[in-house]
Amino acid sequence: MLIDTYGRVATDLRVSLTDKCNLRCTYCMPEEGLQWLAKPDLLTDDEIVRLIEIAVTRLGIEEVRFTGGEPLLRPGLPGIVERVAALAPRPRMSLTTNGIGLKRTANALKAAGLDRVNVSLDTLRPDVFKTLTRRDRHQDVIDGLEAAHTAGLTPVKINSVLMPGLNADEAPDLLAWSMEHAYELRFIEQMPLDAQHGWKRDGMVTAADILASLRARFRLTEEDAGERGSAPAERWIVDGGPHRVGVIASVTRPFCAACDRTRLTADGQVRTCLFATEETDLRGALRSGAPDEEIARVWRVAMWGKKAGAGLDDPSFVQPDRPMSAIGG
């Protein structure tokens, strides 16, 4: 079991498979990209599967989310998914992706055992997409979403970040479009995880802003609090149902008290929180020949020291050195 001093138990593992990405989203990294991790520093496929097996069989992990960077850039992804699907007990498996490569990989990932996907899509306007991501790949994301839905990687969830002056007015249109295509939309407040450290709290579109915009067109009924559990998204039933929309308010309405996540970076570091400034090395233990129980012990110790919250509302908050692309969103 992965328990901390506040009584929280981690059952959800986020695994970053690579720090590389084929987009350059303005809220994540600079246009020129970043200094990528050297290949020897990255966990191998075998190392990733071994750590996930330890987490599932010894530490009580029930759900695995593959992230990046962009996880579809990992050549061995279908094989990793297939091997994790063969574990007993079998964890639920999902993938967070920018969607560009889904058209060609959705069927193979479903066959390997992946359960569902979360796809990042911040705008319905190709020109705005190009401005936000610095790449002209909007149609590829739309095609990827359709491929995922057709392959049965459902529910297909869309993650959207709204930015002032770019797409802040698109919340109602994104919701209407998502409902039309049977996707579940979740808005995420912009978080201080950009490589440029340009995030400003007073310049972000807040959950309150998003809900006000949606209520101008839709009737929203807050979902029963008991249904949320440890999920990061607060959800609302739209126009009486069956569609729902979620808002992840990491900054203005943090949910740290119910957090059930542990994170593994692409180079084998345990992060107890997305906003943590400290990491615990598992790669070194792996490569030094440590047995599974010793690796599990190191992981338990790391999680025991998890802080009460991210501290985003603390004036002394220090942004993590590693951007979101390197630690998995």
Coordinates of C-alpha atoms in Angstrom, one line a residue:
M1 CA 0.0 0.0 0.0
L2 CA 1.2 3.5 -0.8
I3 CA -0.1 5.6 2.1
D4 CA 1.0 9.0 3.3
T5 CA 1.0 10.7 6.7
Y6 CA -2.4 12.3 6.0
G7 CA -4.1 8.9 5.4
R8 CA -4.3 9.2 1.7
V9 CA -3.8 6.0 -0.3
A10 CA -2.4 6.1 -3.8
T11 CA -4.2 3.7 -6.2
D12 CA -3.6 5.6 -9.4
L13 CA -0.2 5.6 -11.1
R14 CA 0.7 8.1 -13.8
V15 CA 3.6 6.8 -16.0
S16 CA 5.4 9.3 -18.3
L17 CA 6.8 7.3 -21.2
T18 CA 8.8 10.1 -22.8
D19 CA 9.6 13.8 -22.4
K20 CA 9.4 14.4 -26.1
C21 CA 6.3 16.0 -27.8
N22 CA 5.4 16.8 -31.4
L23 CA 3.6 20.0 -30.4
R24 CA 4.9 23.1 -28.8
C25 CA 1.9 24.3 -26.8
T26 CA 2.5 27.8 -25.5
Y27 CA 1.5 26.8 -21.9
C28 CA 4.0 23.9 -21.8
M29 CA 7.2 24.6 -23.6
P30 CA 9.1 27.2 -25.7
E31 CA 8.9 27.2 -29.5
E32 CA 12.4 25.8 -29.9
G33 CA 11.5 22.8 -27.6
L34 CA 13.6 21.6 -24.7
Q35 CA 16.7 19.7 -24.0
W36 CA 15.4 16.1 -24.2
L37 CA 16.5 13.3 -21.9
A38 CA 19.3 11.2 -23.2
K39 CA 18.2 7.7 -24.3
P40 CA 20.3 6.0 -21.6
D41 CA 18.5 8.0 -19.0
L42 CA 15.1 6.8 -20.1
L43 CA 13.5 3.7 -18.6
T44 CA 13.5 0.8 -21.0
D45 CA 10.3 -1.0 -21.8
D46 CA 11.2 -3.9 -19.5
E47 CA 12.0 -1.4 -16.7
I48 CA 8.7 0.4 -17.1
V49 CA 6.7 -2.9 -17.0
R50 CA 8.7 -4.1 -14.0
L51 CA 7.9 -1.0 -12.0
I52 CA 4.3 -1.1 -13.0
E53 CA 4.2 -4.8 -11.9
I54 CA 5.7 -3.9 -8.5
A55 CA 3.1 -1.1 -8.1
V56 CA 0.2 -3.3 -9.0
T57 CA 1.2 -6.5 -7.2
R58 CA 2.9 -5.1 -4.1
L59 CA 1.6 -1.5 -3.7
G60 CA -2.1 -1.6 -4.4
I61 CA -2.2 0.3 -7.7
E62 CA -5.5 -0.2 -9.5
E63 CA -5.2 2.2 -12.4
V64 CA -2.4 3.1 -14.7
R65 CA -2.4 6.2 -16.9
F66 CA 0.3 6.5 -19.6
T67 CA 1.4 10.1 -20.3
G68 CA 4.3 12.0 -21.7
G69 CA 5.4 14.3 -23.2
E70 CA 3.4 12.6 -26.0
P71 CA 3.2 8.8 -25.2
L72 CA 2.3 7.9 -28.7
L73 CA 5.9 8.8 -29.6
R74 CA 7.1 5.8 -27.6
P75 CA 7.8 3.0 -30.2
G76 CA 7.1 0.1 -27.7
L77 CA 3.8 1.5 -26.4
P78 CA 1.5 -1.3 -27.7
G79 CA 3.9 -3.9 -26.2
I80 CA 4.0 -2.2 -22.8
V81 CA 0.2 -2.0 -22.8
E82 CA -0.2 -5.7 -23.7
R83 CA 2.2 -6.7 -20.9
V84 CA 0.6 -4.6 -18.3
A85 CA -2.8 -6.0 -19.3
A86 CA -1.5 -9.5 -18.6
L87 CA -0.8 -8.6 -14.9
A88 CA -2.9 -10.1 -12.1
P89 CA -4.8 -8.2 -10.9
R90 CA -5.2 -6.4 -14.1
P91 CA -5.2 -2.6 -13.7
R92 CA -7.4 -0.3 -15.6
M93 CA -5.4 1.5 -18.3
S94 CA -5.8 4.8 -20.0
L95 CA -3.7 7.2 -22.1
T96 CA -3.4 10.9 -22.2
T97 CA -2.4 12.1 -25.6
N98 CA -2.4 15.1 -28.0
G99 CA -4.3 12.8 -30.4
I100 CA -2.0 13.4 -33.4
G101 CA -1.0 9.7 -33.7
L102 CA -4.3 8.1 -32.7
K103 CA -5.7 7.6 -36.2
R104 CA -2.9 5.0 -36.9
T105 CA -2.6 3.5 -33.4
A106 CA -6.1 3.4 -31.9
N107 CA -7.0 -0.1 -33.1
A108 CA -3.6 -1.6 -32.1
L109 CA -3.8 0.0 -28.6
K110 CA -7.4 -1.3 -28.1
A111 CA -6.3 -4.8 -29.2
A112 CA -3.3 -4.6 -26.7
G113 CA -5.7 -3.9 -23.8
L114 CA -5.9 -0.2 -23.4
D115 CA -9.3 0.8 -22.0
R116 CA -9.7 4.5 -22.9
V117 CA -8.0 7.8 -23.9
N118 CA -7.9 11.4 -22.8
V119 CA -7.2 13.7 -25.8
S120 CA -6.0 17.3 -25.5
L121 CA -8.0 19.7 -27.7
D122 CA -8.2 23.4 -26.8
T123 CA -10.0 24.8 -29.7
L124 CA -12.3 24.1 -32.7
R125 CA -10.6 26.7 -34.8
P126 CA -7.6 25.5 -36.9
D127 CA -6.0 28.9 -36.9
V128 CA -6.2 29.2 -33.1
F129 CA -4.8 25.6 -32.8
K130 CA -1.8 26.6 -34.9
T131 CA -1.2 29.6 -32.7
L132 CA -1.5 27.6 -29.4
T133 CA 0.5 24.6 -30.5
R134 CA 2.8 26.2 -33.1
R135 CA 1.9 23.3 -35.4
D136 CA -0.7 22.9 -38.2
R137 CA -2.2 19.6 -37.0
H138 CA -5.7 20.3 -36.0
Q139 CA -7.4 17.9 -38.4
D140 CA -5.1 15.1 -37.2
V141 CA -6.4 15.5 -33.7
I142 CA -10.0 15.5 -34.9
D143 CA -9.3 12.3 -36.9
G144 CA -7.6 10.8 -33.9
L145 CA -10.6 11.4 -31.7
E146 CA -12.9 9.7 -34.2
A147 CA -10.5 6.8 -34.5
A148 CA -10.4 6.3 -30.8
H149 CA -14.2 6.4 -30.5
T150 CA -14.6 3.9 -33.4
A151 CA -12.0 1.6 -31.8
G152 CA -13.9 1.5 -28.5
L153 CA -11.4 3.5 -26.4
T154 CA -14.4 4.9 -24.5
P155 CA -15.4 7.1 -22.9
V156 CA -13.2 9.4 -25.0
K157 CA -12.4 12.4 -22.8
I158 CA -11.3 15.7 -24.1
N159 CA -9.0 18.0 -22.0
S160 CA -9.2 21.7 -22.8
V161 CA -7.1 24.6 -21.5
L162 CA -8.5 28.1 -22.1
M163 CA -6.2 31.0 -22.6
P164 CA -7.1 34.7 -22.5
G165 CA -7.1 36.4 -25.9
L166 CA -6.9 33.1 -27.8
N167 CA -9.7 30.6 -27.0
A168 CA -11.3 31.9 -23.8
D169 CA -14.6 32.4 -25.6
E170 CA -14.8 28.8 -26.9
A171 CA -16.1 26.9 -23.8
P172 CA -19.8 26.7 -25.0
D173 CA -18.8 25.7 -28.6
L174 CA -16.4 23.1 -27.3
L175 CA -19.1 21.6 -25.1
A176 CA -21.8 21.6 -27.8
W177 CA -19.3 19.9 -30.2
S178 CA -18.2 17.3 -27.7
M179 CA -21.8 16.4 -26.9
E180 CA -22.6 16.0 -30.6
H181 CA -19.7 13.5 -31.0
A182 CA -20.3 11.7 -27.7
Y183 CA -17.1 12.9 -26.1
E184 CA -16.8 13.9 -22.5
L185 CA -15.3 17.3 -22.1
R186 CA -13.2 18.5 -19.2
F187 CA -11.8 22.0 -18.8
I188 CA -8.5 22.3 -17.0
E189 CA -7.3 25.5 -15.4
Q190 CA -3.8 26.5 -16.7
M191 CA -1.2 25.4 -14.3
P192 CA 2.3 26.7 -13.4
L193 CA 4.1 24.0 -15.3
D194 CA 5.4 25.8 -18.3
A195 CA 9.1 25.6 -19.1
Q196 CA 9.3 29.4 -19.6
H197 CA 7.9 30.1 -16.1
G198 CA 5.6 32.6 -17.7
W199 CA 2.4 31.5 -15.8
K200 CA 0.6 34.3 -13.9
R201 CA -2.3 33.5 -11.7
D202 CA -4.1 36.8 -12.4
G203 CA -3.9 36.0 -16.2
M204 CA -5.6 32.7 -16.2
V205 CA -9.1 31.6 -17.1
T206 CA -10.6 30.3 -13.9
A207 CA -13.2 27.6 -13.2
A208 CA -15.6 30.3 -12.3
D209 CA -15.0 32.0 -15.6
I210 CA -15.6 28.8 -17.5
L211 CA -18.8 27.9 -15.6
A212 CA -20.2 31.4 -16.2
S213 CA -19.6 31.1 -19.9
L214 CA -21.2 27.7 -20.1
R215 CA -24.3 28.7 -18.1
A216 CA -25.0 31.4 -20.7
R217 CA -26.0 28.6 -23.1
F218 CA -26.6 25.5 -21.0
R219 CA -28.3 24.5 -17.8
L220 CA -25.8 22.9 -15.5
T221 CA -26.7 20.7 -12.5
E222 CA -23.9 19.8 -10.2
E223 CA -23.3 16.1 -9.9
D224 CA -23.7 14.5 -6.5
A225 CA -20.5 15.0 -4.5
G226 CA -20.4 11.3 -3.7
E227 CA -19.9 10.4 -7.4
R228 CA -16.7 12.3 -7.6
G229 CA -14.6 10.3 -5.2
S230 CA -10.9 11.1 -5.7
A231 CA -11.4 12.2 -9.4
P232 CA -9.8 15.6 -10.1
A233 CA -12.8 16.9 -12.1
E234 CA -15.9 18.4 -10.6
R235 CA -18.7 17.4 -13.0
W236 CA -22.0 19.0 -14.0
I237 CA -25.0 17.4 -15.8
V238 CA -25.8 19.3 -18.9
D239 CA -29.4 20.2 -19.7
G240 CA -30.7 17.4 -17.6
G241 CA -28.4 14.7 -19.0
P242 CA -27.1 12.4 -20.2
H243 CA -24.1 14.5 -21.1
R244 CA -21.7 15.8 -18.4
V245 CA -18.9 18.4 -18.4
G246 CA -16.0 18.5 -16.0
V247 CA -13.8 21.3 -14.6
I248 CA -10.4 20.5 -13.1
A249 CA -9.7 23.6 -10.9
S250 CA -6.2 22.7 -9.7
V251 CA -5.4 26.3 -8.9
T252 CA -8.6 27.9 -7.6
R253 CA -10.3 24.8 -6.1
P254 CA -7.5 22.3 -5.3
F255 CA -8.4 18.8 -4.5
C256 CA -5.3 17.7 -2.7
A257 CA -7.1 16.3 0.3
A258 CA -8.6 13.5 -1.9
C259 CA -5.5 12.9 -4.1
D260 CA -4.9 9.2 -4.8
R261 CA -2.0 9.6 -7.4
T262 CA 1.6 8.6 -7.6
R263 CA 3.7 9.5 -10.6
L264 CA 6.7 7.9 -12.4
T265 CA 8.8 10.1 -14.7
A266 CA 10.2 8.9 -18.0
D267 CA 13.7 8.6 -16.3
G268 CA 12.5 6.6 -13.4
Q269 CA 11.8 9.1 -10.6
V270 CA 8.8 9.0 -8.2
R271 CA 7.0 12.2 -7.9
T272 CA 4.4 12.4 -5.1
C273 CA 2.7 15.4 -6.7
L274 CA 2.6 17.1 -10.1
F275 CA 3.9 20.2 -8.4
A276 CA 6.6 18.5 -6.3
T277 CA 10.1 19.9 -6.4
E278 CA 11.7 16.7 -5.0
E279 CA 11.9 13.3 -6.6
T280 CA 12.9 9.8 -5.5
D281 CA 15.1 7.7 -7.8
L282 CA 13.8 4.2 -8.7
R283 CA 15.9 3.8 -11.8
G284 CA 19.1 3.6 -9.8
A285 CA 17.7 0.9 -7.6
L286 CA 16.5 -1.0 -10.7
R287 CA 19.9 -0.9 -12.4
S288 CA 21.8 -1.7 -9.3
G289 CA 20.0 -5.0 -9.0
A290 CA 17.7 -4.3 -6.2
P291 CA 14.9 -6.9 -5.6
D292 CA 11.3 -5.9 -6.1
E293 CA 10.6 -5.6 -2.3
E294 CA 13.4 -3.1 -1.9
I295 CA 12.1 -1.0 -4.8
A296 CA 8.6 -1.2 -3.2
R297 CA 10.1 -0.1 0.1
V298 CA 11.7 3.0 -1.5
W299 CA 8.5 3.8 -3.2
R300 CA 6.5 3.5 0.1
V301 CA 9.0 5.8 1.9
A302 CA 8.7 8.4 -0.9
M303 CA 4.9 8.4 -0.7
W304 CA 4.9 8.6 3.1
G305 CA 6.6 12.0 2.8
K306 CA 3.9 13.4 0.5
K307 CA 3.0 17.0 1.4
A308 CA -0.5 18.0 2.4
G309 CA -1.1 20.1 -0.8
A310 CA 0.5 21.7 -3.8
G311 CA 0.7 25.1 -2.2
L312 CA -0.4 27.0 -5.2
D313 CA -2.1 29.6 -3.0
D314 CA 1.1 30.1 -1.0
P315 CA 3.1 33.2 -1.9
S316 CA 6.2 31.2 -1.4
F317 CA 5.2 28.6 -4.0
V318 CA 8.1 27.5 -6.2
Q319 CA 7.3 26.2 -9.6
P320 CA 8.9 22.8 -10.4
D321 CA 12.0 22.9 -12.5
R322 CA 10.7 20.3 -14.9
P323 CA 7.8 21.3 -17.2
M324 CA 4.7 19.3 -17.7
S325 CA 6.1 17.6 -20.8
A326 CA 8.8 16.0 -18.6
I327 CA 6.7 14.7 -15.7
G328 CA 3.4 13.7 -17.2
G329 CA 0.2 15.7 -16.9

